[in-house]
Amino acid sequence: MVIGLFILAIIIQLAMVLTIFLLSLSRVTGSVVAIIIVIATTLLSPWSLILGVPIALLCLVLLITPLRQSLVTKPVYKALGSAMPSMSDTEREALDSGTSWWEKELFMGAPDWGTFATYPYPELSAEEQSFMDGEVEMLCTMLDEWKIQHEDKELSPQAWQFIKANGFLGLIIPKEFGGLDFSSYAQSRIMSKIASRSPTAAVTCMVPNSLGPGELLMHYGTDEQKQRWLPGLAKGDEIPCFGLTGPEAGSDAGAIPDTGVVCYGIHEGQQVLGLRMNFSKRWITLAPIATVVGLAFKMHDPEGLLGNSEKTDYGITCALIPASHEGVIIGPRHNPIGSPFMNGTVDGKDVFIPLDYIIGGVENAGRGWRMLMECLGVGRGISLPALSTSASEMTYLSVGAFAKVREQFKISIGKFEGIQDATSRMASNTYMLEAFRHLVTCGLNQGGTPSVMTAMAKYYATETMRSVVNDGMDVVGGRAVQMGPRNFLATPYQAIPVSITVEGANILTRSLMIFGQGAMRCHPYLFDELQLLQSEDKSNALKEFDVLFFKHLGYTFNRGAKAFVAGYVGGSGNAPSFVDSFTRPYYKHINRLSAGFALTADMALGLLAGDLKRKEMLSGRLADIHSHLFIATAILQFYENGSKSKSERLHAEVALQNSLYTIQEAFLSFFDNFPNRMAAKLVGFVTFPTGRIFTPPSDELKRQLGDTFMDDFETNPFRDYLKTMVYYNTEEDDVTGRMEHAYQTLIHIEPLWQKFKKAEHKDSFEGLTFEDHVVYASQNEDITEEEAEVLIQYNAIRFDSLLTDVFDKHLSQAQERSNPHTLDNAVQQLTDYAQLKHNAQAKHGVATDNEVVEDNVDTSQNTDEQTGDANPNHGYENDGDVAMVSEQNTTEETGTQTDFNESDPDTEALDPRYRDAESHLSERMSNNHSRHTASSNTTDEGLSEMPEKPQPHQENVQQDTDKI
């Protein structure tokens, strides 16, 4: 009895602590409640004081301010103050730049799904849609990326003029200055569609609308600067570039050596106060053709000419300089991995500019880094993710078509599980990218500059695109390796490193920026605490720190309690109002993982402090967790606003499982490598008390998605949707249209094609070539003349879509490719194999194949020929598996077969399509056969002497010619 009461009292005390943390009670309220419960449980069992006394003493410390500050606050303040590295003004500006959005909710461990449900799903306005259907479509028709890359080495003059005249360089500029003032979502869609046709053109249009003078002027420029530059930028009369990086400053752009020293000089004939500039910039997009140059440099005032003799170093500053300004040198072009967008150098030595060239005037001197971080963030969230999404979507369409059209071992290669492992990954990743784009642009449409979210978008969009394109290259193989005007994958593959490198190298973005800035922008207390730790007024800072620190502790324990409870009950049931049975479990998982992330991040920040800045592998794993939480919510939002079809659910399911599994593995890898093993094991147990809970998508799911990847229209609405996101065409002579044309042709004739190929695989037709088999089937009335023509025409289209380019010996000019299988050339592919075989059998007294079949016919049975899969000679099902004869007689199988006997000659004779197709093929076959009619000598048994050049499939040439 005594032991039972003791155990009960201890359980009550532990439950009390857990409840205080779950309810997030304040320091005072929680301490008072805890003391009361400790006293009450003492009445149950005095032995409960073993746990109750430490709890009560801790509560007294928390309640008594001098005691609390002396024993807790001051030691913690001192320890953290010495552990934190000092922050430069540049670092402080970078960490404090930008705003936060939905990513903050996920970082804090308690996402507000009510808020999430109110986010407006991004859509194009009528004006934006009209621009997409008109100007963007027209521009795409003007672009030939092979010609741009390998012949002209730049955009054509016509394309350039069209871009300038139609506002492509002023998408973000307000209408009052002549711009289009489109939404972030519209900018993303426009860049995606252009990129699907020409990455060179997309980059050209991208830069002025992201990191460029326009963006900086709109946010920070003076009214005079806006009036001077924005109308010209909007109309394309001014071409901008922005010089940030250089030989000594790439990812560490804050280390730029370029300088501007305040001094007096001559400008437009007058002596004015200005800056003597020295700069050397590299890898600057649009520099070779720019008319106005934005520059980032470090500003110095050693003589105190600006009026503050104590301030000599102002830090990074941005200025806008005409390219024609005296001393500015626009250098030669770079060649960025073969993609010929304009990229080059900008240099200047002792260039004097007036102070009013500083963007925003002298008041913005030294604010350049903050300006750049905020404006660069928008570009990261729109431009590069748009290009990455476009490349993935074009790869989805082209490789999906190829996987269905290309056959090996008598079936489409997309049916092989090894291929489906890659294509299912491509499908789910492309779905993820489109979803990601929607949620990111949703946040950007609402204003603000969410730097953490856009850093996520830049890194995970470009890396995912790299995976999709690489998988596509593996599937397509030699067709994608051989360069030329026919190659639909080489261009995005070649451009991958550009996306990975620009606007913040990916390694840096993942290992430093996402979690580093995320901790500052998303944590409710950390940035303010860091400011207090480095404050010079230690006395007042300590008082404020005392309040913040214990709020921070309460927040940490609350997330820990939530993570612990969720580990056993599966997460909070909080979800948006539109949740359904498919999505509800995923919202629970996100709630659980978000709470676990908040706890884990706090552990890392608290125990490693400044050392976490150098633990880039750990920081990268935390970035993976945070980003994939955001990605999972993006997928759920996109699915909610999609078709919700079975095939779309399949895409979403695989994408969600991939994200959850990635999060789990990042957690566990983080715990395995965290320096403080005891803390890692404790938090690991709280977060995953039962071990791993997520698995990668199953083989069955991947098989299903791999099959869906090759479908279109109502069986795969997502593929149909992708056609509206890119420049889509089915032109036979177009780099992407060629494969799509073959694919769409196959879809329309697939039943006929599959039945014919199955019969061909079963050796039902004699001959060596495809054309032999078609003629054999036609002469035996297995197919109509129209069907024969359809088969030959599709085979020619199929063959042409698989051809790769050939060049002259200097690889300078692509050669024309002939197609031996066109309808006009089909007769040239006929062989005399069947005739030779027939004559040899007759010569040696062997019964012919036809006679063997006739001898085996049981005349007492119904002799109506079975067709399609119901024919025992055809052993393949739609998925390529061999079906037993007994399995081929279902109503569905019989009903979907091509009935070779079912025809209406009278109707066909009146139908021009039937009549023209028949006469077209008959003319070619008759001409071919008639050359040998005179030399044929048919015997009663249907055997003939072999002519000088015997023709295939003919037992009686004259009869066959008459029949055709």
Coordinates of N, CA and C in Angstrom, one line a residue, residues 510 618 620-625 660-672 688:
R510 N 23.2 25.8 -48.2 CA 22.7 24.7 -47.3 C 23.4 24.7 -45.9
L618 N 26.4 19.6 -39.4 CA 25.2 19.6 -38.5 C 24.2 20.7 -39.0
G620 N 23.8 21.8 -41.9 CA 23.2 21.4 -43.1 C 22.0 20.4 -42.9
R621 N 22.2 19.5 -41.9 CA 21.1 18.6 -41.6 C 19.9 19.3 -41.0
L622 N 20.2 20.3 -40.2 CA 19.0 21.1 -39.6 C 18.3 21.8 -40.8
A623 N 19.1 22.3 -41.8 CA 18.5 22.9 -42.9 C 17.6 21.9 -43.7
D624 N 18.1 20.7 -43.8 CA 17.3 19.7 -44.5 C 15.9 19.5 -43.8
I625 N 16.0 19.4 -42.5 CA 14.8 19.2 -41.7 C 13.8 20.3 -41.9
L660 N 9.3 13.1 -45.8 CA 9.3 12.7 -44.4 C 10.5 11.8 -44.1
Y661 N 10.8 10.9 -45.0 CA 11.9 10.0 -44.8 C 13.2 10.8 -44.8
T662 N 13.4 11.8 -45.6 CA 14.5 12.7 -45.6 C 14.7 13.4 -44.3
I663 N 13.6 13.9 -43.7 CA 13.6 14.6 -42.4 C 14.0 13.6 -41.3
Q664 N 13.5 12.4 -41.3 CA 13.8 11.4 -40.3 C 15.3 11.1 -40.3
E665 N 15.8 10.9 -41.5 CA 17.2 10.5 -41.6 C 18.1 11.7 -41.3
A666 N 17.7 12.9 -41.5 CA 18.5 14.0 -41.1 C 18.5 14.2 -39.6
F667 N 17.4 13.9 -39.0 CA 17.3 13.9 -37.5 C 18.3 12.9 -36.9
L668 N 18.2 11.7 -37.4 CA 19.0 10.6 -36.8 C 20.5 10.8 -37.1
S669 N 20.8 11.3 -38.3 CA 22.2 11.5 -38.6 C 22.7 12.7 -37.7
F670 N 21.9 13.7 -37.5 CA 22.3 14.8 -36.6 C 22.6 14.2 -35.2
F671 N 21.7 13.4 -34.6 CA 21.9 12.9 -33.3 C 23.2 12.0 -33.2
D672 N 23.4 11.2 -34.3 CA 24.6 10.4 -34.3 C 25.9 11.1 -34.3
F688 N 12.2 10.5 -31.2 CA 11.9 9.3 -31.8 C 12.0 8.1 -30.8

